[in-house]
XYZ file of C-alpha atoms in Angstrom:
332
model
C -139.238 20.619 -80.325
C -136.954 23.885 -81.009
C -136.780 25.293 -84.264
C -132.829 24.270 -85.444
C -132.566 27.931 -87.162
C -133.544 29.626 -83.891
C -131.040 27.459 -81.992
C -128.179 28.093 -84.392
C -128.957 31.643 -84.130
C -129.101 31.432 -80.242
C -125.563 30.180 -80.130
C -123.991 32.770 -82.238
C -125.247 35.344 -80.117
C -124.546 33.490 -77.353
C -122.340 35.873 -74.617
C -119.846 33.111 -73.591
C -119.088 32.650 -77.451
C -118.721 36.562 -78.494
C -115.654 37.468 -80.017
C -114.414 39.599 -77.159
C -114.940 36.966 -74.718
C -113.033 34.771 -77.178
C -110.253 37.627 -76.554
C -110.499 37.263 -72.615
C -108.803 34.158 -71.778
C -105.489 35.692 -74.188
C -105.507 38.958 -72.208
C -105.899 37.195 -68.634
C -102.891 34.644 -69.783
C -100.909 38.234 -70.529
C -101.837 39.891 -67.734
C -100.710 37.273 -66.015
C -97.238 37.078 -67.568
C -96.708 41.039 -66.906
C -97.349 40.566 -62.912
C -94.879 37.140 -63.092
C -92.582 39.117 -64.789
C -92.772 42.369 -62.618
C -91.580 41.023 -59.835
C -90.960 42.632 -56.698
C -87.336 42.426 -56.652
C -87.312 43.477 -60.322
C -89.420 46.752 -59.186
C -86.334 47.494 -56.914
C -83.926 46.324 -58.979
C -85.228 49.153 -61.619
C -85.874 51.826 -59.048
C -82.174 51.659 -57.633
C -81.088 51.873 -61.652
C -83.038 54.880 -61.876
C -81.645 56.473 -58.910
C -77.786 55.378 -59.905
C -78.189 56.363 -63.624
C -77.725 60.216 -63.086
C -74.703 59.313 -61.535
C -73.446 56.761 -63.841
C -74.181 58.830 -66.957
C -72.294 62.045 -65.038
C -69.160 59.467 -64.503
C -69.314 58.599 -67.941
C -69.438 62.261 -69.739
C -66.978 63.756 -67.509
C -64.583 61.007 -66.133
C -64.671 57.937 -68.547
C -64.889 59.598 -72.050
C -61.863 62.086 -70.650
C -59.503 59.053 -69.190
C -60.098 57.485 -72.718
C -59.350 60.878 -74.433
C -56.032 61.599 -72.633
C -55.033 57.606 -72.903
C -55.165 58.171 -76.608
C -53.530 61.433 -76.524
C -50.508 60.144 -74.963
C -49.905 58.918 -78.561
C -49.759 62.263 -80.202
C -47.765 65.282 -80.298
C -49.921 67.984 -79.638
C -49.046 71.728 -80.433
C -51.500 73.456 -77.983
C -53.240 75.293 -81.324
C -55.099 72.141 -82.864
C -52.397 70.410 -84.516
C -52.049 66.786 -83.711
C -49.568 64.475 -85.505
C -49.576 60.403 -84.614
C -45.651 59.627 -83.147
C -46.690 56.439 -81.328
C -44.608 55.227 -78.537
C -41.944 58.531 -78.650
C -44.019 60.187 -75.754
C -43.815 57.134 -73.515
C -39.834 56.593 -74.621
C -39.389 60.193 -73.946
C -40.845 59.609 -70.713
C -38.295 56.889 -69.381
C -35.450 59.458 -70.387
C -36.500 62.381 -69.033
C -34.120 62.696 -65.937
C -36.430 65.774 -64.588
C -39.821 63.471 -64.776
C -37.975 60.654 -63.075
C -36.660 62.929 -60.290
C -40.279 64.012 -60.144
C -41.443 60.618 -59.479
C -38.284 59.763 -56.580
C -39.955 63.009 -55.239
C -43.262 61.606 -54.801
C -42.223 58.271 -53.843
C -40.515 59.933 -50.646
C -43.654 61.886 -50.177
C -46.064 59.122 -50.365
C -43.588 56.988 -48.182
C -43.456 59.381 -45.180
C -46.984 60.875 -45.843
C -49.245 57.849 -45.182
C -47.741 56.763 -42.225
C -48.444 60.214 -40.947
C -51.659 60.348 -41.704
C -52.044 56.916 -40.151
C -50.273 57.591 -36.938
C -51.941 61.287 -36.351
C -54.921 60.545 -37.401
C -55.154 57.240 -35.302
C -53.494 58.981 -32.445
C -56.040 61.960 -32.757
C -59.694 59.701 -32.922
C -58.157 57.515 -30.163
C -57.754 60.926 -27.723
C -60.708 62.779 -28.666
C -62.947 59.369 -28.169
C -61.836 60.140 -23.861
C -63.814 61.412 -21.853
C -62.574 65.161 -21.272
C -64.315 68.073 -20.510
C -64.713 70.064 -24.457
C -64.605 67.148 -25.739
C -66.781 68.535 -28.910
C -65.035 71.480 -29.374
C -61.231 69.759 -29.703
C -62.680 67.580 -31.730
C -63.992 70.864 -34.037
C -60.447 72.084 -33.479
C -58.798 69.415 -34.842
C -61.015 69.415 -37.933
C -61.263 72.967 -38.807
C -57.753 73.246 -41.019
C -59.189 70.244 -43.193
C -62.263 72.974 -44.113
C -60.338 76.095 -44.748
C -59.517 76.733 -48.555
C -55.848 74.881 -49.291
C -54.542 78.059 -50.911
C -55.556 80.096 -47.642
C -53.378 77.592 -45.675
C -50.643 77.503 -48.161
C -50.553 81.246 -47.756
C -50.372 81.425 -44.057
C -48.183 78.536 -43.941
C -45.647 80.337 -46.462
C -45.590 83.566 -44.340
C -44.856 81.607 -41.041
C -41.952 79.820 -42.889
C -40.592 82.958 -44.552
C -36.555 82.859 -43.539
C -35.728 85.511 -40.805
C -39.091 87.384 -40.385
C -41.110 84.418 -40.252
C -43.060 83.033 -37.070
C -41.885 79.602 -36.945
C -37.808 81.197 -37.324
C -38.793 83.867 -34.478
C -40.456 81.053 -32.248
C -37.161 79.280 -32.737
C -34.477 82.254 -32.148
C -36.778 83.194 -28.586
C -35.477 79.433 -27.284
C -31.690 79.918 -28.548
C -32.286 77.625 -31.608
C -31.374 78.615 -35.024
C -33.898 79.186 -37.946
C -33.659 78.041 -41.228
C -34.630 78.185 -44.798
C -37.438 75.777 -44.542
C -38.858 76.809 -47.736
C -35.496 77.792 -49.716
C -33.472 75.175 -48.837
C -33.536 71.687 -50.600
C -32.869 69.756 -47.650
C -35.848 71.400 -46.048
C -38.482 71.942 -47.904
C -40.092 68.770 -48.830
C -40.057 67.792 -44.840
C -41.491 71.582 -45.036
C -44.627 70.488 -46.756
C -45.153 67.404 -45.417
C -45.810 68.754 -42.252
C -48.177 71.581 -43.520
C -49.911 68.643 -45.526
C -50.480 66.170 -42.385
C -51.582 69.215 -40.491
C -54.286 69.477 -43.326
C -55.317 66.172 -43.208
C -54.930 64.922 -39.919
C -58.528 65.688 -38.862
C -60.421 64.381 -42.045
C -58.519 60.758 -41.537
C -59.437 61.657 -37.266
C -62.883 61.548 -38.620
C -63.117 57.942 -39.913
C -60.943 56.537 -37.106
C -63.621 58.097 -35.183
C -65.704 56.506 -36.796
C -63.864 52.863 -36.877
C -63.126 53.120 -32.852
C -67.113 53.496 -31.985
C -67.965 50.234 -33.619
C -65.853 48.340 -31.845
C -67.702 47.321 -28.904
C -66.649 48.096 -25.268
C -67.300 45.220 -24.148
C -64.203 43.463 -25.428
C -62.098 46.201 -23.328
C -64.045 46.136 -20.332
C -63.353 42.398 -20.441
C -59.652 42.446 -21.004
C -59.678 45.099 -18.032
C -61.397 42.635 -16.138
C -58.276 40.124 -16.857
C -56.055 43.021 -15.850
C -54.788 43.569 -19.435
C -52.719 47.094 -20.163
C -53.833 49.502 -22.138
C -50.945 48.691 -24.445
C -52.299 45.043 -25.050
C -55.978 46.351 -25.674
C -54.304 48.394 -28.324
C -52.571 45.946 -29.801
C -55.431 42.752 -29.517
C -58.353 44.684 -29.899
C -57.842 48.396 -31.582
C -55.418 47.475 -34.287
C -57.029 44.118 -35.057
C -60.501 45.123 -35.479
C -59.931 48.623 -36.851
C -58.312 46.425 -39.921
C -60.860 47.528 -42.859
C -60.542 51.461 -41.580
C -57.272 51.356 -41.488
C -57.265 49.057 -44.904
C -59.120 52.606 -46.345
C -57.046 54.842 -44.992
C -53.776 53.455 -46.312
C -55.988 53.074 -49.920
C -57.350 56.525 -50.194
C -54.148 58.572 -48.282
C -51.720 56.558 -50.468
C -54.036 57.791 -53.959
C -54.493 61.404 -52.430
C -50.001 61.469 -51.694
C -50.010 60.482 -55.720
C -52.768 63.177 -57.147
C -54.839 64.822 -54.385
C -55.523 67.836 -54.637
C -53.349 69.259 -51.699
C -50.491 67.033 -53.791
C -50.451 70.188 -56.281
C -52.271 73.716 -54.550
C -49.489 73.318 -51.445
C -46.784 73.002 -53.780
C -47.648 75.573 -56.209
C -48.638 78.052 -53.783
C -46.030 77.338 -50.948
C -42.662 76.459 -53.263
C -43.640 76.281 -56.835
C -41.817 72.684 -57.467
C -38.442 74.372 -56.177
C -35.622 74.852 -54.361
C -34.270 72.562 -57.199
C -37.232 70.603 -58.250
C -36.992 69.272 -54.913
C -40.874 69.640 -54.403
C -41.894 68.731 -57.787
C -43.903 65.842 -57.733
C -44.960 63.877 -60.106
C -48.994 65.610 -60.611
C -46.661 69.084 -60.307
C -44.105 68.255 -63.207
C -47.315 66.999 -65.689
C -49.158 70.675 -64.972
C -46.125 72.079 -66.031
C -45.434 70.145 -69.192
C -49.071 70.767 -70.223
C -50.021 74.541 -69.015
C -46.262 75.993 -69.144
C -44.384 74.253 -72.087
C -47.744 73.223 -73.928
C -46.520 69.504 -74.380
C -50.309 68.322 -74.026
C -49.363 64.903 -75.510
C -46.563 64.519 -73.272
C -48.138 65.573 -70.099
C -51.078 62.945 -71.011
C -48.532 60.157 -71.631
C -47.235 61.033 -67.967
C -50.872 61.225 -66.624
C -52.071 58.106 -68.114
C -48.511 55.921 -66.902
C -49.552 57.336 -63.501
C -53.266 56.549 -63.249
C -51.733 52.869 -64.169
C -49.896 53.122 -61.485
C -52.289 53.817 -58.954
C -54.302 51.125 -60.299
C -51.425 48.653 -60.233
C -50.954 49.912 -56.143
C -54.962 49.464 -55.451
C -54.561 45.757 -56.742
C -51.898 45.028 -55.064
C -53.453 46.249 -51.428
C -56.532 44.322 -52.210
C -54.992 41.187 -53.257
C -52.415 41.450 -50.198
C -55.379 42.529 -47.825
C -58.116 40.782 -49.218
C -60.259 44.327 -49.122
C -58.885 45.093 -45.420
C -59.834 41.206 -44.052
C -55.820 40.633 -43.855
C -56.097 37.033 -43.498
C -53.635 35.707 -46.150
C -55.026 31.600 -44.970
């Protein structure tokens, strides 16, 4: 028979009963837990965080915090040298009753209202003739982008000189064909229209570019079909262009209508080309807050204006999307 001590003594030594191996089954069960919970779509889910953070944390420093910053400096009066004093509401009431910020804002309006239909139109117009077949087909299609890649003040420049009254190209073009020339850039009734078409010239080929890019997913399939059925080229337009070009053409309107209200060629054209004149008849909106903040130092004012148009934007974004449903356009 076994000695009892030499069994007992056996067992504690025993492998299977060690205290590490007492430890094992805990650390399986948690290593365990750590591969359920690592999951592959977590793994992803963490690696596209990492790769958006940079970006996110950039948006944050340098456009959130400032939006926030300006929103509540629309509340103070603001001297320019460090003062600030609380007055409430008085910037935005000063706002409403400032006849030259109001003008400013009819100004835009009329911008904005014959400015995104012109991008639409040329631009649509312009992807719809370079997608032909035509011998150089690459290079008009470089042509008609080059402006949107030359530096806006260069173009304001040369686009001032050609409009100069008298001695200016566009006025000498006009007097060689028996027409009269006229103040484009001095003359209120003119120089708005002036601008507008310097901006669309501008744009036309960046907005040619995602047409482009809208017309070459549309398969041509559908038009060889309606050819088939002897359709016109009219009716393709209208059934098959327009139709399924709807979430382009839903961005177009979005991001030509926000670039009319505060792009940048909304304030380098007009301060190179007419400085807000003849008249304020140029001064938008964007102009007339530079003006209050860099000229006249009202940095509390011009961040009451800023913030009421930012709202406004917003309030125009909203409404396309809810109208549009994000460029679907079926209201049913």
């Amino acid at each position: 028979m076994d000695d009892p001590s030499r069994l007992s003594v056996d067992n504690l030594e025993s492998p299977s009963e060690g205290p590490e191996n007492r430890r094992e089954p805990g650390r399986r069960a948690g290593e365990r837990k750590a591969r359920t919970f690592w999951t592959t779509s977590r793994k992803e889910a963490l690696a596209a965080w990492l790769f958006i953070l940079p970006d996110f944390i950039g948006l944050l420093i340098f456009v959130a915090v400032p939006m926030v910053l300006a929103l509540s400096l629309g509340f103070f009066s603001v001297d320019g040298f460090g003062g600030y004093k609380f007055i409430g509401l008085a910037n935005y009431n000063r706002m409403f009753h400032d006849p030259l910020f109001l003008k400013s804002i009819g100004v835009t309006i009329v911008y904005v209202i014959c400015l995104v239909p012109g991008l639409y139109v040329t631009g649509l117009g312009l992807a719809i003739l370079v997608r032909q077949k035509i011998p150089l087909i690459g290079v008009w299609r470089s042509l008609f982008f080059m402006p949107y890649v030359v530096s806006l003040v260069v173009v304001a420049l040369i686009w001032k000189v050609m409009l100069i009254d008298k001695v200016g190209f566009i006025n000498r073009m006009l007097e060689l064909v028996g027409l009269q020339g006229k103040s484009w850039l001095g003359d209120p009734q003119f120089a708005l229209g002036a601008v507008l078409v310097v901006t669309i010239w501008f744009l036309m080929g960046y907005y040619m570019i995602i047409f482009l890019s809208g017309l070459q997913e549309i398969p041509r399939e559908y038009y060889e079909a309606a050819r088939i059925d002897g359709a016109k080229p009219w009716a393709m337009f209208t059934k098959i262009t327009l139709p399924l070009l709807r979430p382009t053409s839903f961005f177009v309107l979005l991001v030509s209508t926000v670039a009319a209200v505060s792009g940048s060629q909304a304030f380098d054209l007009i301060y190179v080309m007419t400085n807000g004149g003849p008249a304020n008849s140029t001064s938008l909106a964007v102009f007339y807050i530079y003006e209050q903040a860099f000229k006249f130092n009202n940095y509390g004012y011009a961040a009451a204006m800023a913030s009421s148009l930012v709202i406004i934007l917003l309030a125009i974004t909203v409404v396309l999307f809810a109208l549009t449903r994000g460029g679907r356009f079926h209201l049913g």
